Short mmCIF file of C-alpha atoms in Angstrom, two decimals:
data_model
loop_
_atom_site.label_atom_id
_atom_site.label_comp_id
_atom_site.label_asym_id
_atom_site.label_seq_id
_atom_site.Cartn_x
_atom_site.Cartn_y
_atom_site.Cartn_z
CA UNK A 1 18.20 81.06 -52.55
CA UNK A 2 14.83 79.44 -51.83
CA UNK A 3 15.74 76.19 -53.58
CA UNK A 4 19.14 76.10 -51.87
CA UNK A 5 17.47 76.43 -48.51
CA UNK A 6 14.82 73.69 -49.25
CA UNK A 7 17.60 71.23 -50.24
CA UNK A 8 19.72 72.28 -47.22
CA UNK A 9 16.81 71.83 -44.92
CA UNK A 10 16.13 68.35 -46.41
CA UNK A 11 19.74 67.14 -46.27
CA UNK A 12 20.54 68.58 -42.89
CA UNK A 13 17.39 66.71 -41.49
CA UNK A 14 18.40 63.46 -42.99
CA UNK A 15 21.96 63.94 -41.56
CA UNK A 16 20.56 64.53 -38.01
CA UNK A 17 18.03 61.83 -38.32
CA UNK A 18 20.45 59.14 -39.38
CA UNK A 19 22.53 57.17 -36.86
CA UNK A 20 25.32 56.98 -39.56
CA UNK A 21 26.18 60.77 -38.92
CA UNK A 22 26.26 60.35 -35.17
CA UNK A 23 28.63 57.51 -35.42
CA UNK A 24 30.93 59.46 -37.77
CA UNK A 25 30.91 62.44 -35.49
CA UNK A 26 31.62 60.20 -32.34
CA UNK A 27 34.54 58.54 -34.22
CA UNK A 28 35.80 62.07 -35.08
CA UNK A 29 35.57 63.37 -31.47
CA UNK A 30 37.22 60.10 -30.04
CA UNK A 31 40.20 60.40 -32.24
CA UNK A 32 40.79 64.00 -31.83
CA UNK A 33 40.21 63.75 -28.23
CA UNK A 34 42.73 61.04 -27.83
CA UNK A 35 45.51 62.72 -29.67
CA UNK A 36 44.62 66.20 -27.85
CA UNK A 37 44.71 64.45 -24.51
CA UNK A 38 47.76 62.42 -24.71
CA UNK A 39 50.06 65.21 -25.92
CA UNK A 40 48.71 68.06 -23.98
CA UNK A 41 50.36 67.33 -20.70
CA UNK A 42 53.62 66.25 -22.42
CA UNK A 43 53.82 69.68 -24.07
CA UNK A 44 52.87 71.30 -20.88
CA UNK A 45 51.68 74.42 -23.03
CA UNK A 46 48.37 76.09 -22.58
CA UNK A 47 47.39 76.13 -26.30
CA UNK A 48 45.40 73.98 -28.91
CA UNK A 49 48.35 73.52 -31.19
CA UNK A 50 48.13 69.67 -30.76
CA UNK A 51 44.37 69.58 -31.40
CA UNK A 52 44.76 71.85 -34.37
CA UNK A 53 47.65 69.72 -35.64
CA UNK A 54 45.69 66.50 -35.60
CA UNK A 55 42.39 67.69 -36.94
CA UNK A 56 43.29 68.25 -40.48
CA UNK A 57 44.47 64.60 -40.58
CA UNK A 58 41.28 63.35 -39.11
CA UNK A 59 39.42 65.46 -41.50
CA UNK A 60 40.98 63.48 -44.38
CA UNK A 61 38.93 60.44 -43.29
CA UNK A 62 36.09 62.19 -41.69
CA UNK A 63 35.06 64.44 -44.50
CA UNK A 64 34.70 61.72 -47.21
CA UNK A 65 32.66 59.67 -44.80
CA UNK A 66 30.12 62.55 -44.45
CA UNK A 67 29.91 63.54 -48.12
CA UNK A 68 30.20 60.05 -49.81
CA UNK A 69 26.34 59.43 -49.61
CA UNK A 70 25.23 62.97 -50.66
CA UNK A 71 24.95 62.27 -54.49
CA UNK A 72 26.04 58.68 -54.99
CA UNK A 73 23.09 57.34 -52.93
CA UNK A 74 20.41 59.43 -54.88
CA UNK A 75 21.94 57.95 -58.03
CA UNK A 76 21.87 54.46 -56.84
CA UNK A 77 18.35 54.62 -55.49
CA UNK A 78 17.31 56.63 -58.48
CA UNK A 79 15.93 59.61 -56.49
CA UNK A 80 18.18 61.78 -58.54
CA UNK A 81 15.92 61.38 -61.50
CA UNK A 82 13.11 62.98 -59.75
CA UNK A 83 15.16 65.69 -58.11
CA UNK A 84 16.76 67.01 -61.34
CA UNK A 85 13.33 67.10 -63.18
CA UNK A 86 12.19 69.42 -60.70
CA UNK A 87 12.40 73.08 -61.77
CA UNK A 88 15.82 74.00 -59.79
CA UNK A 89 19.37 74.23 -61.16
CA UNK A 90 22.10 71.54 -60.59
CA UNK A 91 24.23 74.07 -58.93
CA UNK A 92 21.57 74.70 -56.31
CA UNK A 93 21.39 70.93 -55.50
CA UNK A 94 25.16 70.91 -55.06
CA UNK A 95 25.26 74.01 -52.95
CA UNK A 96 22.36 72.97 -50.86
CA UNK A 97 23.98 69.67 -50.01
CA UNK A 98 27.29 71.30 -49.50
CA UNK A 99 25.85 73.70 -46.80
CA UNK A 100 24.15 70.78 -45.09
CA UNK A 101 27.38 68.92 -44.85
CA UNK A 102 29.18 72.07 -43.69
CA UNK A 103 26.44 72.28 -40.91
CA UNK A 104 27.22 68.82 -39.83
CA UNK A 105 31.02 69.50 -39.83
CA UNK A 106 30.48 72.71 -37.96
CA UNK A 107 28.34 70.71 -35.24
CA UNK A 108 31.21 68.36 -34.85
CA UNK A 109 33.61 71.21 -34.39
CA UNK A 110 31.46 72.77 -31.81
CA UNK A 111 32.03 69.76 -29.54
CA UNK A 112 35.82 70.23 -29.57
CA UNK A 113 35.31 73.64 -27.83
CA UNK A 114 35.45 71.34 -24.62
CA UNK A 115 39.23 71.21 -25.38
CA UNK A 116 39.54 75.16 -25.57
CA UNK A 117 37.49 75.55 -22.39
CA UNK A 118 39.51 73.03 -20.50
CA UNK A 119 42.85 74.34 -21.54
CA UNK A 120 41.68 77.92 -20.58
CA UNK A 121 41.35 76.58 -16.95
CA UNK A 122 44.96 75.38 -16.98
CA UNK A 123 46.75 78.47 -18.31
CA UNK A 124 46.64 81.66 -20.34
CA UNK A 125 44.90 80.68 -23.59
CA UNK A 126 45.61 82.80 -26.68
CA UNK A 127 41.95 83.76 -27.68
CA UNK A 128 43.17 85.07 -31.20
CA UNK A 129 44.86 81.74 -32.12
CA UNK A 130 41.71 79.74 -30.89
CA UNK A 131 39.53 81.77 -33.01
CA UNK A 132 41.87 81.80 -36.02
CA UNK A 133 42.26 78.13 -35.65
CA UNK A 134 38.50 77.35 -35.70
CA UNK A 135 38.06 79.62 -38.68
CA UNK A 136 40.73 77.91 -40.44
CA UNK A 137 39.48 74.47 -39.57
CA UNK A 138 36.03 75.51 -40.98
CA UNK A 139 37.66 76.77 -44.28
CA UNK A 140 39.70 73.71 -44.72
CA UNK A 141 36.75 71.42 -43.78
CA UNK A 142 34.71 73.22 -46.27
CA UNK A 143 37.31 72.77 -49.01
CA UNK A 144 37.41 69.06 -48.15
CA UNK A 145 33.70 68.76 -48.20
CA UNK A 146 33.59 70.47 -51.72
CA UNK A 147 36.19 67.88 -53.04
CA UNK A 148 34.11 64.95 -51.21
CA UNK A 149 30.91 66.21 -53.01
CA UNK A 150 32.54 66.22 -56.39
CA UNK A 151 33.73 62.69 -55.76
CA UNK A 152 30.11 61.67 -54.79
CA UNK A 153 28.78 63.15 -57.92
CA UNK A 154 31.18 61.07 -60.03
CA UNK A 155 29.65 57.60 -59.09
CA UNK A 156 26.83 55.85 -57.68
CA UNK A 157 28.83 53.60 -55.41
CA UNK A 158 29.27 55.21 -52.07
CA UNK A 159 32.56 53.39 -51.29
CA UNK A 160 34.06 54.51 -54.62
CA UNK A 161 33.05 58.06 -53.65
CA UNK A 162 34.76 57.71 -50.18
CA UNK A 163 37.93 56.39 -51.78
CA UNK A 164 38.14 58.92 -54.58
CA UNK A 165 37.52 61.77 -52.03
CA UNK A 166 40.05 60.37 -49.61
CA UNK A 167 42.78 60.07 -52.29
CA UNK A 168 42.21 63.68 -53.63
CA UNK A 169 42.17 65.17 -50.19
CA UNK A 170 45.01 63.19 -49.08
CA UNK A 171 47.12 64.48 -51.99
CA UNK A 172 46.28 67.95 -51.20
CA UNK A 173 47.03 67.24 -47.55
CA UNK A 174 50.41 65.58 -48.38
CA UNK A 175 51.72 68.33 -50.77
CA UNK A 176 53.65 70.27 -48.11
CA UNK A 177 54.69 67.17 -46.39
CA UNK A 178 56.89 65.95 -49.20
CA UNK A 179 58.66 69.27 -50.02
CA UNK A 180 61.92 67.69 -49.24
CA UNK A 181 61.78 65.65 -52.22
CA UNK A 182 60.65 68.32 -54.57
CA UNK A 183 63.09 70.27 -56.82
CA UNK A 184 63.68 73.62 -55.28
CA UNK A 185 62.02 75.67 -58.14
CA UNK A 186 58.72 73.97 -57.64
CA UNK A 187 58.71 74.08 -53.89
CA UNK A 188 56.70 77.21 -53.58
CA UNK A 189 54.12 75.97 -56.08
CA UNK A 190 53.41 72.74 -54.15
CA UNK A 191 53.62 74.79 -50.84
CA UNK A 192 50.98 77.08 -52.38
CA UNK A 193 48.67 74.13 -53.47
CA UNK A 194 48.78 72.42 -50.06
CA UNK A 195 45.78 72.64 -47.89
CA UNK A 196 47.74 72.34 -44.77
CA UNK A 197 50.17 75.24 -45.44
CA UNK A 198 47.47 77.63 -45.63
CA UNK A 199 45.79 76.31 -42.56
CA UNK A 200 49.04 76.77 -40.50
CA UNK A 201 48.96 80.42 -41.46
CA UNK A 202 45.36 81.00 -40.17
CA UNK A 203 45.77 78.82 -37.14
CA UNK A 204 48.54 81.08 -35.88
CA UNK A 205 45.98 83.86 -35.98
CA UNK A 206 47.10 85.45 -39.30
CA UNK A 207 44.28 85.89 -41.82
CA UNK A 208 45.60 86.52 -45.16
CA UNK A 209 43.72 87.19 -48.27
CA UNK A 210 46.03 84.80 -50.02
CA UNK A 211 44.90 81.80 -47.87
CA UNK A 212 41.19 82.98 -48.08
CA UNK A 213 41.48 83.18 -51.75
CA UNK A 214 42.98 79.71 -51.99
CA UNK A 215 40.34 78.09 -50.00
CA UNK A 216 37.38 79.88 -51.69
CA UNK A 217 38.85 79.05 -55.13
CA UNK A 218 39.24 75.50 -54.04
CA UNK A 219 35.63 75.25 -52.80
CA UNK A 220 34.36 77.04 -55.96
CA UNK A 221 36.11 74.92 -58.49
CA UNK A 222 35.19 71.75 -56.63
CA UNK A 223 31.56 72.54 -56.42
CA UNK A 224 31.70 73.81 -60.14
CA UNK A 225 33.00 70.31 -61.09
CA UNK A 226 30.34 68.56 -58.87
CA UNK A 227 27.55 70.44 -60.68
CA UNK A 228 29.10 69.73 -63.96
CA UNK A 229 29.25 66.09 -63.36
CA UNK A 230 25.79 66.06 -62.00
CA UNK A 231 24.61 67.70 -65.05
CA UNK A 232 26.37 65.11 -67.36
CA UNK A 233 23.91 62.39 -67.21
CA UNK A 234 24.84 58.81 -68.27
CA UNK A 235 24.81 58.22 -72.12
CA UNK A 236 26.49 61.19 -73.38
CA UNK B 1 1.67 70.92 -76.58
CA UNK B 2 4.58 68.49 -76.99
CA UNK B 3 6.53 67.92 -80.05
CA UNK B 4 9.48 65.52 -80.83
CA UNK B 5 11.34 66.32 -84.07
CA UNK B 6 13.81 63.48 -85.12
CA UNK B 7 14.79 62.72 -81.56
CA UNK B 8 17.66 60.27 -81.33
CA UNK B 9 19.59 59.13 -77.95
CA UNK B 10 22.56 56.77 -78.15
CA UNK B 11 24.23 55.27 -75.10
CA UNK B 12 27.79 54.66 -75.99
CA UNK B 13 27.06 53.97 -79.64
CA UNK B 14 23.80 51.84 -79.14
CA UNK B 15 20.77 53.77 -80.25
CA UNK B 16 18.16 53.60 -77.54
CA UNK B 17 15.88 56.01 -79.36
CA UNK B 18 16.18 56.18 -83.00
CA UNK B 19 14.82 59.17 -84.98
CA UNK B 20 11.42 59.49 -83.31
CA UNK B 21 8.96 62.29 -84.27
CA UNK B 22 5.58 62.78 -82.97
CA UNK B 23 3.39 65.49 -81.38
CA UNK B 24 0.96 65.26 -78.57
CA UNK B 25 -2.09 67.83 -78.54
CA UNK B 26 -3.52 69.29 -75.38
CA UNK B 27 -6.03 67.07 -73.68
CA UNK B 28 -4.76 63.82 -75.33
CA UNK B 29 -4.00 60.70 -73.40
CA UNK B 30 -1.12 59.24 -75.08
CA UNK B 31 -0.34 55.51 -74.40
CA UNK B 32 3.25 54.70 -74.84
CA UNK B 33 3.65 51.13 -75.81
CA UNK B 34 6.55 48.79 -76.34
CA UNK B 35 8.49 45.63 -75.25
CA UNK B 36 10.97 46.02 -72.64
CA UNK B 37 13.89 48.22 -73.44
CA UNK B 38 12.27 49.54 -76.52
CA UNK B 39 13.07 53.19 -75.53
CA UNK B 40 9.97 54.27 -73.82
CA UNK B 41 11.70 55.38 -70.49
CA UNK B 42 14.49 57.14 -72.38
CA UNK B 43 11.98 59.07 -74.54
CA UNK B 44 10.21 60.05 -71.41
CA UNK B 45 13.39 61.08 -69.62
CA UNK B 46 14.28 63.42 -72.46
CA UNK B 47 10.76 64.92 -72.53
CA UNK B 48 11.17 65.59 -68.65
CA UNK B 49 14.65 67.04 -69.17
CA UNK B 50 16.39 64.46 -67.25
CA UNK B 51 18.72 64.06 -70.07
CA UNK B 52 19.18 65.83 -73.44
CA UNK B 53 18.62 64.10 -76.82
CA UNK B 54 21.74 63.20 -78.75
CA UNK B 55 20.28 64.92 -81.62
CA UNK B 56 16.78 66.30 -82.54
CA UNK B 57 14.64 68.75 -80.60
CA UNK B 58 11.80 68.31 -78.21
CA UNK B 59 9.42 71.46 -77.82
CA UNK B 60 7.12 71.59 -74.98
CA UNK B 61 4.50 74.39 -74.97
CA UNK B 62 6.54 76.32 -77.34
CA UNK B 63 9.76 76.04 -75.40
CA UNK B 64 12.80 73.77 -76.29
CA UNK B 65 13.83 71.40 -73.52
CA UNK B 66 17.64 72.18 -74.14
CA UNK B 67 17.40 75.96 -74.03
CA UNK B 68 14.46 76.43 -71.69
CA UNK B 69 14.79 73.63 -69.28
CA UNK B 70 13.67 75.19 -65.99
CA UNK B 71 10.46 76.53 -67.64
CA UNK B 72 9.68 73.26 -69.24
CA UNK B 73 10.15 71.43 -66.03
CA UNK B 74 7.73 73.67 -64.28
CA UNK B 75 4.83 72.61 -66.53
CA UNK B 76 5.62 68.83 -66.24
CA UNK B 77 4.67 66.46 -63.49
CA UNK B 78 6.74 63.32 -63.67
CA UNK B 79 6.31 59.74 -62.06
CA UNK B 80 9.47 57.81 -62.98
CA UNK B 81 9.43 54.02 -63.14
CA UNK B 82 9.26 52.35 -59.75
CA UNK B 83 8.62 55.79 -58.21
CA UNK B 84 12.00 56.37 -56.67
CA UNK B 85 11.41 58.36 -53.46
CA UNK B 86 13.33 58.89 -50.24
CA UNK B 87 12.91 56.09 -48.29
CA UNK B 88 13.93 57.92 -44.83
CA UNK B 89 11.24 60.72 -45.32
CA UNK B 90 7.68 60.38 -44.20
CA UNK B 91 4.87 60.85 -46.65
CA UNK B 92 3.79 64.23 -45.33
CA UNK B 93 7.29 65.65 -45.02
CA UNK B 94 8.20 64.49 -48.47
CA UNK B 95 5.09 66.11 -50.04
CA UNK B 96 6.10 69.35 -48.22
CA UNK B 97 9.43 69.17 -49.60
CA UNK B 98 8.01 68.50 -53.05
CA UNK B 99 5.75 71.48 -52.73
CA UNK B 100 8.81 73.70 -51.67
CA UNK B 101 10.68 72.59 -54.58
CA UNK B 102 7.79 73.53 -56.74
CA UNK B 103 7.72 76.88 -55.00
CA UNK B 104 3.97 76.71 -53.90
CA UNK B 105 2.92 79.41 -51.57
CA UNK B 106 2.54 77.93 -48.13
CA UNK B 107 -1.21 78.22 -47.80
CA UNK B 108 -1.66 76.91 -51.45
CA UNK B 109 0.78 73.95 -50.79
CA UNK B 110 -1.23 72.90 -47.74
CA UNK B 111 -4.30 72.99 -49.58
CA UNK B 112 -2.87 71.10 -52.64
CA UNK B 113 -1.35 68.59 -50.40
CA UNK B 114 -4.62 67.91 -48.60
CA UNK B 115 -6.32 67.51 -51.99
CA UNK B 116 -3.59 65.18 -53.38
CA UNK B 117 -3.72 63.04 -50.17
CA UNK B 118 -7.49 62.68 -50.68
CA UNK B 119 -7.12 61.95 -54.44
CA UNK B 120 -4.48 59.27 -54.08
CA UNK B 121 -5.87 57.79 -50.95
CA UNK B 122 -2.96 58.45 -48.54
CA UNK B 123 -4.65 59.44 -45.49
CA UNK B 124 -3.71 56.35 -43.42
CA UNK B 125 0.07 56.42 -44.16
CA UNK B 126 0.91 60.22 -43.79
CA UNK B 127 3.17 59.65 -41.01
CA UNK B 128 4.77 56.50 -42.21
CA UNK B 129 8.39 56.34 -43.74
CA UNK B 130 8.27 55.93 -47.41
CA UNK B 131 10.69 52.95 -47.05
CA UNK B 132 8.25 51.09 -45.19
CA UNK B 133 5.33 51.45 -47.60
CA UNK B 134 4.15 48.77 -49.91
CA UNK B 135 4.83 49.26 -53.61
CA UNK B 136 1.28 50.38 -54.37
CA UNK B 137 1.29 53.07 -51.65
CA UNK B 138 4.80 54.14 -52.82
CA UNK B 139 3.49 54.45 -56.51
CA UNK B 140 0.55 56.58 -55.08
CA UNK B 141 3.00 59.01 -53.20
CA UNK B 142 4.72 59.24 -56.60
CA UNK B 143 1.57 60.19 -58.32
CA UNK B 144 0.60 62.75 -55.64
CA UNK B 145 4.07 64.57 -55.95
CA UNK B 146 3.60 64.55 -59.73
CA UNK B 147 0.20 66.10 -59.53
CA UNK B 148 1.04 68.37 -56.54
CA UNK B 149 1.72 71.63 -58.62
CA UNK B 150 -1.40 71.02 -60.99
CA UNK B 151 0.80 70.74 -63.98
CA UNK B 152 -0.55 70.96 -67.57
CA UNK B 153 1.37 67.95 -68.63
CA UNK B 154 1.67 64.66 -66.72
CA UNK B 155 4.24 62.05 -67.61
CA UNK B 156 3.81 58.66 -66.02
CA UNK B 157 6.16 55.82 -66.40
CA UNK B 158 4.27 52.62 -65.77
CA UNK B 159 1.92 54.30 -63.34
CA UNK B 160 -0.09 51.11 -62.53
CA UNK B 161 3.02 48.76 -61.99
CA UNK B 162 2.72 47.27 -58.45
CA UNK B 163 -1.00 48.09 -57.97
CA UNK B 164 -3.65 45.63 -57.06
CA UNK B 165 -6.69 45.49 -59.46
CA UNK B 166 -8.85 47.74 -57.48
CA UNK B 167 -6.16 50.32 -57.29
CA UNK B 168 -5.41 49.90 -60.90
CA UNK B 169 -9.18 50.60 -61.52
CA UNK B 170 -9.04 53.80 -59.52
CA UNK B 171 -5.92 55.01 -61.00
CA UNK B 172 -7.40 54.52 -64.51
CA UNK B 173 -10.49 56.46 -63.64
CA UNK B 174 -8.20 59.21 -62.24
CA UNK B 175 -6.20 59.12 -65.41
CA UNK B 176 -9.30 59.53 -67.55
CA UNK B 177 -10.52 62.39 -65.49
CA UNK B 178 -7.12 64.14 -65.63
CA UNK B 179 -7.08 63.48 -69.35
CA UNK B 180 -10.06 65.88 -69.89
CA UNK B 181 -8.06 68.99 -68.95
CA UNK B 182 -4.42 67.90 -69.21
CA UNK B 183 -2.15 66.40 -71.45
CA UNK B 184 -0.88 62.72 -70.43
CA UNK B 185 1.76 60.43 -71.65
CA UNK B 186 1.86 57.27 -69.98
CA UNK B 187 3.86 54.18 -70.75
CA UNK B 188 2.90 50.55 -70.09
CA UNK B 189 3.22 47.17 -71.45
CA UNK B 190 -0.06 46.27 -70.27
CA UNK B 191 -2.30 46.39 -73.40
CA UNK B 192 -5.83 46.29 -71.71
CA UNK B 193 -4.83 49.40 -69.85
CA UNK B 194 -4.10 51.34 -72.97
CA UNK B 195 -7.34 50.21 -74.36
CA UNK B 196 -9.12 51.30 -71.41
CA UNK B 197 -7.53 54.65 -70.80
CA UNK B 198 -5.85 56.08 -73.83
CA UNK B 199 -7.17 58.24 -76.63
CA UNK B 200 -4.15 57.51 -78.78
CA UNK B 201 -1.30 55.06 -78.90
CA UNK B 202 2.29 55.05 -80.01
CA UNK B 203 4.11 51.88 -80.28
CA UNK B 204 7.85 51.87 -80.26
CA UNK B 205 10.12 48.86 -80.75
CA UNK B 206 14.01 49.06 -80.65
CA UNK B 207 13.94 52.74 -80.46
CA UNK B 208 11.72 53.20 -83.68
CA UNK B 209 8.27 54.36 -83.84
CA UNK B 210 6.41 51.51 -85.57
CA UNK B 211 2.72 52.62 -85.09
CA UNK B 212 0.67 55.79 -84.11
CA UNK B 213 -2.99 56.04 -83.88
CA UNK B 214 -6.35 55.53 -82.14
CA UNK B 215 -6.68 52.18 -80.39
CA UNK B 216 -9.49 51.12 -82.78
CA UNK B 217 -7.74 52.49 -85.74
CA UNK B 218 -4.74 50.59 -85.14
CA UNK B 219 -6.59 47.20 -84.79
CA UNK B 220 -8.94 47.80 -87.43
CA UNK B 221 -6.76 49.11 -90.35
CA UNK B 222 -4.06 46.78 -89.39
CA UNK B 223 -4.55 43.94 -92.02
CA UNK B 224 -5.99 46.19 -94.53
CA UNK B 225 -8.84 43.69 -95.02
CA UNK B 226 -11.92 42.67 -93.27
CA UNK B 227 -12.55 39.09 -92.16
CA UNK B 228 -16.04 37.51 -91.49
CA UNK B 229 -16.38 34.12 -90.15
CA UNK B 230 -19.53 32.10 -90.24
CA UNK B 231 -20.92 28.66 -89.43
CA UNK B 232 -23.75 27.42 -91.59
CA UNK B 233 -25.76 24.33 -92.03
CA UNK B 234 -25.21 23.85 -95.79
CA UNK B 235 -23.83 21.30 -98.08
CA UNK B 236 -20.08 21.98 -98.19
CA UNK B 237 -19.28 22.22 -101.84
CA UNK B 238 -22.38 24.27 -102.81
CA UNK B 239 -21.60 26.78 -99.90
CA UNK B 240 -17.89 27.28 -100.81
CA UNK B 241 -18.74 27.78 -104.54
CA UNK B 242 -21.56 30.21 -103.80
CA UNK B 243 -19.62 32.14 -101.35
CA UNK B 244 -16.77 32.58 -103.86
CA UNK B 245 -19.23 34.24 -106.34
CA UNK B 246 -20.34 36.81 -103.65
CA UNK B 247 -19.53 40.38 -104.51
CA UNK B 248 -16.62 41.84 -102.62
CA UNK B 249 -15.24 38.54 -101.52
CA UNK B 250 -11.50 38.06 -102.30
CA UNK B 251 -10.87 34.91 -100.58
CA UNK B 252 -12.79 31.91 -99.04
CA UNK B 253 -11.38 29.26 -96.68
CA UNK B 254 -13.00 26.48 -94.87
CA UNK B 255 -12.56 26.49 -91.07
CA UNK B 256 -13.15 23.45 -88.76
CA UNK B 257 -16.18 23.32 -86.71
CA UNK B 258 -17.32 20.92 -83.84
CA UNK B 259 -21.12 21.11 -84.25
CA UNK B 260 -21.69 19.52 -87.76
CA UNK B 261 -21.96 22.73 -89.51
CA UNK B 262 -19.73 24.14 -92.20
CA UNK B 263 -17.37 26.93 -91.23
CA UNK B 264 -16.19 29.53 -93.65
CA UNK B 265 -13.85 32.45 -93.48
CA UNK B 266 -14.44 35.30 -95.86
CA UNK B 267 -11.94 37.87 -96.68
CA UNK B 268 -12.67 41.12 -98.29
CA UNK B 269 -11.19 44.60 -98.73
CA UNK B 270 -11.01 47.10 -96.11
CA UNK B 271 -14.40 48.95 -95.67
CA UNK B 272 -16.28 46.00 -97.41
CA UNK B 273 -18.85 44.48 -95.25
CA UNK B 274 -19.93 41.13 -96.79
CA UNK B 275 -22.27 40.07 -93.72
CA UNK B 276 -25.28 41.34 -95.51
CA UNK B 277 -24.53 39.47 -98.81
CA UNK B 278 -24.02 36.38 -96.66
CA UNK B 279 -27.31 36.64 -94.96
CA UNK B 280 -29.16 37.12 -98.41
CA UNK B 281 -27.39 34.15 -99.82
CA UNK B 282 -28.24 32.10 -96.85
CA UNK B 283 -31.95 33.08 -97.00
CA UNK B 284 -32.03 32.35 -100.77
CA UNK B 285 -30.64 28.82 -100.34
CA UNK B 286 -32.51 28.13 -97.04
CA UNK B 287 -29.33 27.62 -95.18
CA UNK B 288 -29.65 28.32 -91.43
CA UNK B 289 -26.85 30.49 -90.06
CA UNK B 290 -25.67 29.13 -86.78
CA UNK B 291 -22.89 31.68 -86.14
CA UNK B 292 -21.46 34.79 -87.79
CA UNK B 293 -19.01 37.31 -86.54
CA UNK B 294 -16.63 39.92 -87.82
CA UNK B 295 -13.21 39.23 -86.63
CA UNK B 296 -11.44 42.05 -84.87
CA UNK B 297 -7.84 42.09 -84.58
CA UNK B 298 -7.02 42.81 -81.11
CA UNK B 299 -4.37 45.32 -79.90
CA UNK B 300 -2.26 42.40 -78.38
CA UNK B 301 -2.02 40.94 -81.92
CA UNK B 302 -1.08 44.33 -83.44
CA UNK B 303 1.54 44.95 -80.77
CA UNK B 304 2.93 41.33 -81.22
CA UNK B 305 3.09 41.64 -85.05
CA UNK B 306 4.57 44.95 -85.15
CA UNK B 307 7.20 44.35 -82.56
CA UNK B 308 8.16 41.00 -84.02
CA UNK B 309 8.11 42.12 -87.56
CA UNK B 310 10.61 44.85 -87.11
CA UNK B 311 12.95 42.57 -85.11
CA UNK B 312 13.25 40.09 -88.05
CA UNK B 313 15.36 42.30 -90.53
CA UNK B 314 17.95 43.06 -87.87
CA UNK B 315 18.48 39.63 -86.53
#
């Protein structure tokens, strides 16, 4: 725990010290704010459905941007050599970095509470849906982050890490959008594998263990793969 | 303290380190020599558990690096080549971070950081970002983090690279002092550095171990013979003939001189000193000796011959 906390502190500080993180968060807020604002008055309903509908898509681009440097940069600069010769497990490095990225994601989400607060002035906002929605976004974001860290552990090139993460996440995102083309017996499998499908359940305010299990296992396996590929140093 | 047994490392088929075995005792300062790309860094990376050997075992303080990696890593302080350190952290923050990863108690950590800052001369740059530091300072930050937890074993990959002559002298003094109580392995391709600091030398070339011994053993025992050169004022033919008759002399050659004397080069078996015999001969014949010295083969020569010799059969 101590090692994870040390890594977390160091990574979180370098996030909040670097202009890149602020730029990425700003873009995230501009995009979500734009889509939220344009549709809210058209729909004329006091809920956050439009925001929760668009954030998963924005995450597809936002999350790889915050995870791409986590390990790829250390590999490129060579600092990974010192880090992994310190007495700490590869998994502790991965989890510490994952939690730091999650903190940045949570910080970005906190700013979107403005939407919830302004909507609550306009009408009767369903608190359960909002809490569920944020909980779902956090879980979904965490799953994306875990995939992003895995992609970052594969390469020393941040651009490659970004693209690989984007592609994997986008596939998970699209799975339930293409159900129309899938043979009927496979539909439920594709639906179950889709990140968005589980998010829709949670964002309605329904917290089902199946959905939680899905997210936690996705996070766990991605982090496991990331720590495995960090341990597999070049040359083997 | 450290033992390598038949260690091999291949990178996609190419053998970077090829069946190397050696051991390092407590209190030794081992100089690791070799041309670029000889496998020095790879060997050090395997000892520090950065990557496992393809085959063979490495035992550090009784523990296998594969099975007990975490415990081994606790005992080692490592300075990688070029001292890769986070550019966006300042020196003090970085040392605190390193101390926390080494799990030092807060009070002890602060005290060790103070000591290392003094030893490595970092007082003036504590608040600066490491990315802004000169190469020499970055190297010193790297040394400070390697020694922070007072490890029994220090592994330094080209510790004096990028330092100016004064700093190099300081680091050498530091290394000598550390070597009294710790085990050190340092790699370099600067030969005077090895002669100045190391108690033992290992030369590797193309992944293979080509020499292992004390610095003077390596240069003395290298040719397997002793060589004495002398300039005498004497008739040439008589001198050469008498010299050939001397006991122990196996070969005599004339060497050119520029002061009107006759130069000779005497070869004899290892351990056979012919200087006294030459002096007696000169006194008996009344030939003044202008100059006489025993030729010492320098480490440079040993290094050059060893690393070039083993290149020939492969190419």
